[in-house]
Short mmCIF file of C-alpha atoms in Angstrom, two decimals:
data_model
loop_
_atom_site.label_atom_id
_atom_site.label_comp_id
_atom_site.label_asym_id
_atom_site.label_seq_id
_atom_site.Cartn_x
_atom_site.Cartn_y
_atom_site.Cartn_z
CA MET A 12 128.48 114.00 99.04
CA ALA A 13 124.91 112.92 99.74
CA ILE A 14 122.54 112.72 96.79
CA LYS A 15 118.77 112.47 96.79
CA THR A 16 116.85 109.39 95.71
CA SER A 17 115.64 111.00 92.50
CA ASP A 18 119.23 111.88 91.57
CA LEU A 19 120.39 108.32 92.24
CA ASN A 20 117.51 107.04 90.15
CA ALA A 21 118.65 109.28 87.30
CA ARG A 22 122.19 107.96 87.56
CA LEU A 23 121.20 104.31 87.77
CA PHE A 24 118.66 104.44 84.96
CA ALA A 25 120.30 107.11 82.78
CA LYS A 26 117.18 109.23 83.19
CA ALA A 27 117.99 112.84 83.94
CA ASP A 28 115.91 114.65 86.52
CA LYS A 29 115.59 118.04 84.85
CA ARG A 30 115.29 119.76 88.20
CA ARG A 31 118.66 118.49 89.36
CA ALA A 32 120.69 117.18 86.41
CA THR A 33 122.00 119.32 83.57
CA THR A 34 121.99 116.79 80.72
CA THR A 35 121.19 113.15 80.05
CA GLN A 36 124.84 112.66 79.04
CA GLU A 37 125.91 113.89 82.46
CA ALA A 38 123.65 111.36 84.20
CA GLN A 39 124.88 108.53 81.95
CA SER A 40 128.50 109.49 82.62
CA ALA A 41 127.91 109.45 86.38
CA ALA A 42 126.42 105.96 86.20
CA SER A 43 129.16 104.59 83.95
CA GLU A 44 131.82 105.75 86.42
CA ARG A 45 130.42 103.29 88.96
CA ALA A 46 131.83 104.98 92.01
CA ALA A 47 133.03 102.46 94.59
CA VAL A 48 131.02 104.19 97.33
CA ILE A 49 128.05 106.55 97.14
CA GLU A 50 126.05 108.30 99.83
CA LEU A 51 122.30 108.42 99.53
CA ALA A 52 119.79 110.42 101.56
CA VAL A 53 117.10 107.72 101.75
CA ALA A 54 113.62 109.23 101.61
CA GLY A 55 115.24 112.50 102.64
CA GLU A 56 115.53 111.24 106.22
CA ARG A 57 119.03 109.85 106.71
CA THR A 58 122.22 109.48 104.72
CA VAL A 59 123.35 105.93 104.04
CA GLU A 60 126.61 104.77 102.51
CA PHE A 61 126.36 102.22 99.68
CA GLU A 62 129.32 100.22 98.38
CA LEU A 63 129.53 98.75 94.89
CA VAL A 64 129.62 94.93 94.92
CA LYS A 65 130.19 92.60 91.98
CA VAL A 66 128.42 89.23 92.30
CA PRO A 67 129.84 86.55 89.96
CA ALA A 68 127.29 85.23 87.47
CA SER A 69 127.55 81.68 88.82
CA THR A 70 126.57 82.74 92.36
CA ILE A 71 123.80 85.29 91.73
CA ARG A 72 120.98 82.92 92.70
CA GLU A 73 122.86 81.76 95.79
CA LYS A 74 124.25 85.11 96.97
CA THR A 75 121.30 87.39 96.22
CA THR A 76 117.55 87.45 96.73
CA VAL A 77 114.78 89.91 95.91
CA PHE A 78 112.97 92.04 98.50
CA ASP A 79 109.76 90.15 99.29
CA LYS A 80 107.70 93.33 99.24
CA ASN A 81 108.88 94.21 95.75
CA ALA A 82 105.76 94.79 93.70
CA ARG A 83 107.26 93.14 90.62
CA GLU A 84 106.22 89.49 90.21
CA GLN A 85 109.50 87.60 89.76
CA SER A 86 107.96 84.59 88.03
CA PHE A 87 107.08 86.83 85.06
CA LEU A 88 110.75 87.61 84.35
CA ASN A 89 111.74 85.50 81.37
CA GLU A 90 113.86 86.09 78.27
CA LEU A 91 111.06 87.69 76.26
CA ALA A 92 109.84 89.89 79.11
CA LEU A 93 113.40 91.14 79.62
CA SER A 94 114.23 91.57 75.93
CA ASP A 95 114.40 95.36 76.30
CA ILE A 96 117.59 95.11 78.38
CA LEU A 97 118.94 91.63 77.61
CA THR A 98 120.49 92.42 74.23
CA THR A 99 122.66 95.23 75.55
CA LEU A 100 123.49 93.30 78.72
CA LYS A 101 124.61 90.22 76.76
CA GLU A 102 126.90 92.31 74.57
CA HIS A 103 128.27 94.84 77.05
CA GLY A 104 127.44 93.59 80.53
CA GLN A 105 125.39 95.46 83.13
CA GLN A 106 125.63 99.23 82.58
CA TYR A 107 123.76 100.52 85.65
CA PRO A 108 124.14 98.93 89.10
CA ALA A 109 121.16 97.77 91.15
CA VAL A 110 120.55 98.82 94.77
CA GLY A 111 120.24 96.47 97.74
CA ARG A 112 120.88 95.88 101.42
CA TRP A 113 122.92 93.33 103.33
CA LEU A 114 121.03 90.54 105.10
CA ASP A 115 122.22 88.95 108.34
CA ASP A 116 123.19 85.75 106.50
CA GLY A 117 125.57 87.65 104.19
CA ARG A 118 123.32 87.65 101.15
CA VAL A 119 122.32 90.76 99.23
CA GLU A 120 118.63 91.59 99.12
CA VAL A 121 117.89 93.48 95.90
CA LEU A 122 115.58 96.46 96.44
CA ASP A 123 115.91 98.05 93.02
CA GLY A 124 117.02 96.02 90.02
CA SER A 125 115.28 92.66 90.08
CA ARG A 126 114.97 92.79 86.26
CA ARG A 127 118.70 93.44 85.93
CA ARG A 128 119.38 90.61 88.40
CA MET A 129 117.38 88.07 86.37
CA SER A 130 118.87 89.38 83.11
CA CYS A 131 122.37 88.76 84.48
CA ILE A 132 121.33 85.22 85.45
CA ILE A 133 119.95 84.52 81.96
CA ALA A 134 122.89 86.16 80.16
CA GLU A 135 125.43 84.64 82.57
CA GLN A 136 126.91 88.05 83.34
CA ASP A 137 128.28 89.40 86.64
CA PHE A 138 125.75 91.38 88.67
CA LEU A 139 126.62 94.88 89.93
CA VAL A 140 124.75 96.21 92.96
CA TYR A 141 125.19 99.07 95.41
CA VAL A 142 124.70 97.57 98.89
CA ALA A 143 124.24 99.18 102.32
CA LYS A 144 123.78 98.06 105.92
CA GLY A 145 121.06 99.15 108.28
CA ILE A 146 118.28 99.76 105.74
CA SER A 147 114.91 99.42 107.51
CA THR A 148 111.99 97.61 105.90
CA ARG A 149 110.18 100.94 105.46
CA HIS A 150 113.14 102.47 103.67
CA ALA A 151 113.61 99.29 101.65
CA LYS A 152 110.01 99.54 100.44
CA PHE A 153 110.59 103.19 99.54
CA LEU A 154 113.64 102.36 97.42
CA SER A 155 111.83 99.46 95.78
CA ASP A 156 108.76 101.57 94.91
CA VAL A 157 110.84 104.43 93.52
CA ALA A 158 112.70 102.02 91.25
CA ASN A 159 109.52 100.54 89.77
CA ALA A 160 108.88 103.85 88.02
CA HIS A 161 111.62 102.91 85.52
CA LYS A 162 109.72 99.96 84.03
CA PRO A 163 105.93 100.19 84.50
CA LEU A 164 104.37 97.40 86.51
CA SER A 165 101.99 95.01 84.79
CA LEU A 166 98.26 95.29 85.39
CA TYR A 167 98.52 92.23 87.62
CA GLU A 168 101.24 93.80 89.76
CA ARG A 169 99.40 97.11 90.01
CA GLY A 170 96.21 95.23 90.83
CA LYS A 171 97.89 93.37 93.70
CA GLU A 172 98.97 96.68 95.22
CA MET A 173 95.49 98.15 94.73
CA GLN A 174 93.80 95.12 96.26
CA ALA A 175 96.12 95.42 99.28
CA MET A 176 95.05 99.04 99.68
CA LEU A 177 91.40 97.97 99.62
CA ASP A 178 91.97 95.09 102.03
CA SER A 179 93.82 97.28 104.51
CA GLY A 180 91.10 99.93 104.46
CA GLU A 181 93.50 102.55 103.12
CA VAL A 182 90.87 103.30 100.47
CA SER A 183 87.16 102.50 100.49
CA ASP A 184 86.32 101.70 96.87
CA GLN A 185 87.52 101.76 93.27
CA LYS A 186 86.76 105.45 92.88
CA ALA A 187 88.98 106.25 95.86
CA LEU A 188 91.64 103.92 94.42
CA ALA A 189 91.61 105.80 91.12
CA SER A 190 92.09 109.07 92.98
CA ALA A 191 94.87 107.72 95.20
CA CYS A 192 96.72 106.07 92.30
CA GLN A 193 96.09 108.99 89.94
CA CYS A 194 94.60 106.84 87.21
CA SER A 195 91.23 106.14 85.60
CA GLU A 196 88.58 103.94 87.20
CA ALA A 197 88.72 101.78 84.06
CA LEU A 198 92.40 101.08 84.72
CA VAL A 199 91.63 100.27 88.36
CA SER A 200 88.92 97.84 87.27
CA GLY A 201 91.27 96.13 84.80
CA ALA A 202 94.07 95.91 87.34
CA LEU A 203 91.84 94.35 89.99
CA LYS A 204 90.55 91.84 87.44
CA ALA A 205 94.15 90.93 86.59
CA ALA A 206 95.04 90.50 90.27
CA ALA A 207 92.11 88.10 90.71
CA LEU A 208 93.48 85.70 88.07
CA PRO A 209 95.64 82.71 89.12
CA LEU A 210 99.37 83.08 88.49
CA PRO A 211 99.65 79.96 86.25
CA LEU A 212 97.17 81.52 83.82
CA LEU A 213 99.27 84.68 83.49
CA GLN A 214 102.55 82.76 83.44
CA ALA A 215 101.31 81.16 80.23
CA TYR A 216 102.16 84.46 78.49
CA PRO A 217 105.59 85.59 77.28
CA SER A 218 105.42 89.09 78.80
CA VAL A 219 102.68 89.82 81.32
CA SER A 220 103.55 93.52 81.32
CA GLU A 221 102.42 93.63 77.67
CA LEU A 222 98.92 92.34 78.47
CA GLY A 223 96.43 95.18 78.06
CA ARG A 224 92.99 95.59 79.58
CA PRO A 225 91.10 93.92 76.67
CA THR A 226 93.06 90.68 77.11
CA ILE A 227 92.81 90.82 80.90
CA VAL A 228 89.05 91.38 80.75
CA LYS A 229 88.68 88.47 78.30
CA LEU A 230 90.70 86.16 80.55
CA HIS A 231 88.76 87.25 83.63
CA ARG A 232 85.42 86.58 81.93
CA LEU A 233 86.65 83.23 80.58
CA TYR A 234 88.10 82.00 83.88
CA PHE A 235 85.27 83.07 86.15
CA SER A 236 82.61 81.68 83.80
CA LEU A 237 83.82 78.23 84.92
CA ASP A 238 82.92 76.46 88.14
CA ASP A 239 85.62 75.65 90.71
CA LYS A 240 86.29 72.19 89.31
CA SER A 241 86.63 73.45 85.73
CA GLN A 242 88.89 76.29 86.86
CA ALA A 243 91.23 73.77 88.45
CA GLN A 244 91.10 71.62 85.29
CA LEU A 245 91.94 74.62 83.12
CA VAL A 246 95.02 75.39 85.20
CA GLU A 247 96.03 71.73 85.01
CA MET A 248 95.65 71.76 81.21
CA LEU A 249 98.22 74.54 80.98
CA GLY A 250 100.88 72.04 82.02
CA GLU A 251 104.22 72.59 83.72
CA MET A 252 106.01 74.10 80.72
CA PRO A 253 104.85 77.71 80.10
CA LEU A 254 102.35 77.75 77.25
CA TRP A 255 104.23 80.52 75.42
CA GLN A 256 107.18 78.18 74.99
CA GLN A 257 104.95 75.65 73.23
CA VAL A 258 103.59 78.10 70.65
CA ASP A 259 105.02 78.08 67.13
CA ALA A 260 105.12 81.83 66.55
CA GLN A 261 107.59 84.72 66.60
CA GLY A 262 107.32 88.01 68.48
CA VAL A 263 105.60 88.82 71.74
CA THR A 264 102.39 90.08 70.08
CA ARG A 265 101.87 86.97 67.95
CA ILE A 266 102.78 84.58 70.74
CA THR A 267 100.39 86.41 73.08
CA ARG A 268 97.56 86.05 70.56
CA GLU A 269 98.29 82.34 70.07
CA VAL A 270 98.36 81.71 73.82
CA THR A 271 94.98 83.41 74.28
CA GLN A 272 93.48 81.30 71.49
CA ARG A 273 94.90 78.13 73.05
CA ILE A 274 93.40 79.01 76.44
CA GLU A 275 90.04 79.70 74.79
CA GLN A 276 90.19 76.26 73.16
CA TYR A 277 90.88 74.64 76.53
CA LYS A 278 87.90 76.44 78.02
CA ASP A 279 85.65 75.31 75.13
CA GLU A 280 86.71 71.71 75.71
CA LEU A 281 85.76 72.01 79.37
CA VAL A 282 82.29 73.38 78.70
CA ALA A 283 81.49 71.17 75.67
CA PRO A 284 78.32 69.10 76.26
CA GLN A 285 79.13 65.66 77.62
CA PRO A 286 77.72 62.65 75.77
CA SER A 287 74.84 60.85 77.42
CA LYS A 288 75.38 57.45 78.96
CA LYS A 289 73.99 55.82 75.82
CA GLU A 290 76.49 57.73 73.68
CA GLN A 291 79.48 56.77 75.80
CA ALA A 292 81.61 53.81 74.73
CA GLN A 293 80.49 50.54 76.35
CA THR A 294 82.82 47.60 76.87
CA LEU A 295 81.77 44.41 75.11
CA LEU A 296 84.92 42.39 75.78
CA GLU A 297 87.65 43.92 77.94
CA GLY A 298 90.58 45.03 75.83
CA ARG A 299 89.09 43.57 72.64
CA ALA A 300 85.71 45.04 71.76
CA SER A 301 83.60 48.09 72.62
CA TYR A 302 80.63 49.86 71.05
CA ARG A 303 78.98 53.25 71.06
CA ARG A 304 75.24 53.81 70.57
CA LYS A 305 73.90 57.19 69.43
CA GLY A 306 70.27 57.30 68.37
CA ASN A 307 69.81 54.75 65.56
CA ASN A 308 73.55 54.54 64.96
CA LEU A 309 75.88 51.88 66.31
CA SER A 310 79.68 51.97 66.04
CA ILE A 311 81.83 49.02 67.04
CA ASN A 312 85.55 49.16 67.86
CA LEU A 313 87.47 45.87 67.62
CA LYS A 314 91.11 45.25 68.53
CA LYS A 315 93.49 42.36 67.75
CA VAL A 316 91.32 41.03 64.91
CA SER A 317 92.86 38.66 62.35
CA ASP A 318 92.01 38.88 58.65
CA LYS A 319 89.98 35.67 58.90
CA ASP A 320 87.96 36.91 61.90
CA ALA A 321 87.42 40.25 60.20
CA GLU A 322 85.97 38.56 57.10
CA GLN A 323 83.60 36.43 59.17
CA ILE A 324 82.42 39.40 61.29
CA LEU A 325 81.84 41.62 58.25
CA SER A 326 80.03 38.79 56.47
CA LEU A 327 77.77 38.25 59.48
CA ILE A 328 76.94 41.99 59.70
CA LYS A 329 76.20 42.17 55.97
CA GLU A 330 74.00 39.07 56.08
CA HIS A 331 72.11 40.36 59.13
CA LEU A 332 71.46 43.84 57.71
CA ASN A 333 70.41 42.47 54.32
CA GLY A 334 67.96 40.11 55.99
#
């Protein structure tokens, strides 16, 4: 029996489509049965047969990949960003299979379920996915886009899609974007600002999907207030380990706030006034003595000084200043 995409979505996500499903319990029951084979009328154009495949946890990275036109940014998927499904998945395994297509090399390309895929990798659980042959790129994009309605895209991800629409000429300006995407112009503006930010800056956060417009606008203003060199230095200061993992705080909200404050500190360091040449440390004796002159003040830094030498130097300074 062929079912429509919206019905499959209801079964996979336990979200009943009131126009076609009687109860939520009925949709959940259908998903939990995990039929070995289902037939799906993709985009209402053709019926495709999908078979249920179980990918062992140890081979998920090797045997599966994610559709490259999936709007969801895969580098944002970490343990905190996936916390809404990880707890249940760790305890009970994957409840609702993903959807994918076979590639020529025998791997499964995931069209719907990249969050479940990464959660299975993190939780070391087997990955369940309905897979079909002969899915065109256009139909793959359709299935991928339909699935993203389950978990809203981040402002960055929405912004990337909106920017692509602008670049392709599909829409002419932000007002047309708002109309096409059925959202406010303020949201369009925030999304485009997010899309303009470099990935490393956003990867510093525990859950990019939780970043609202105020934070995005603040980051955009902060980043683009710097020149090209300082922008590169800021990204370098973030380091290789995600900044959120270096913060001593609990909970996504608190960690997010701490990360923003840390980034603001980095920016302040970059724009702090540089000391004049006179104020910079000058070498007196390589590896042993240097001094810094600021106005009428003079500071001297000495290394490898014995007690006897220290007494003589201090005595000389005292005698000279008293004279």
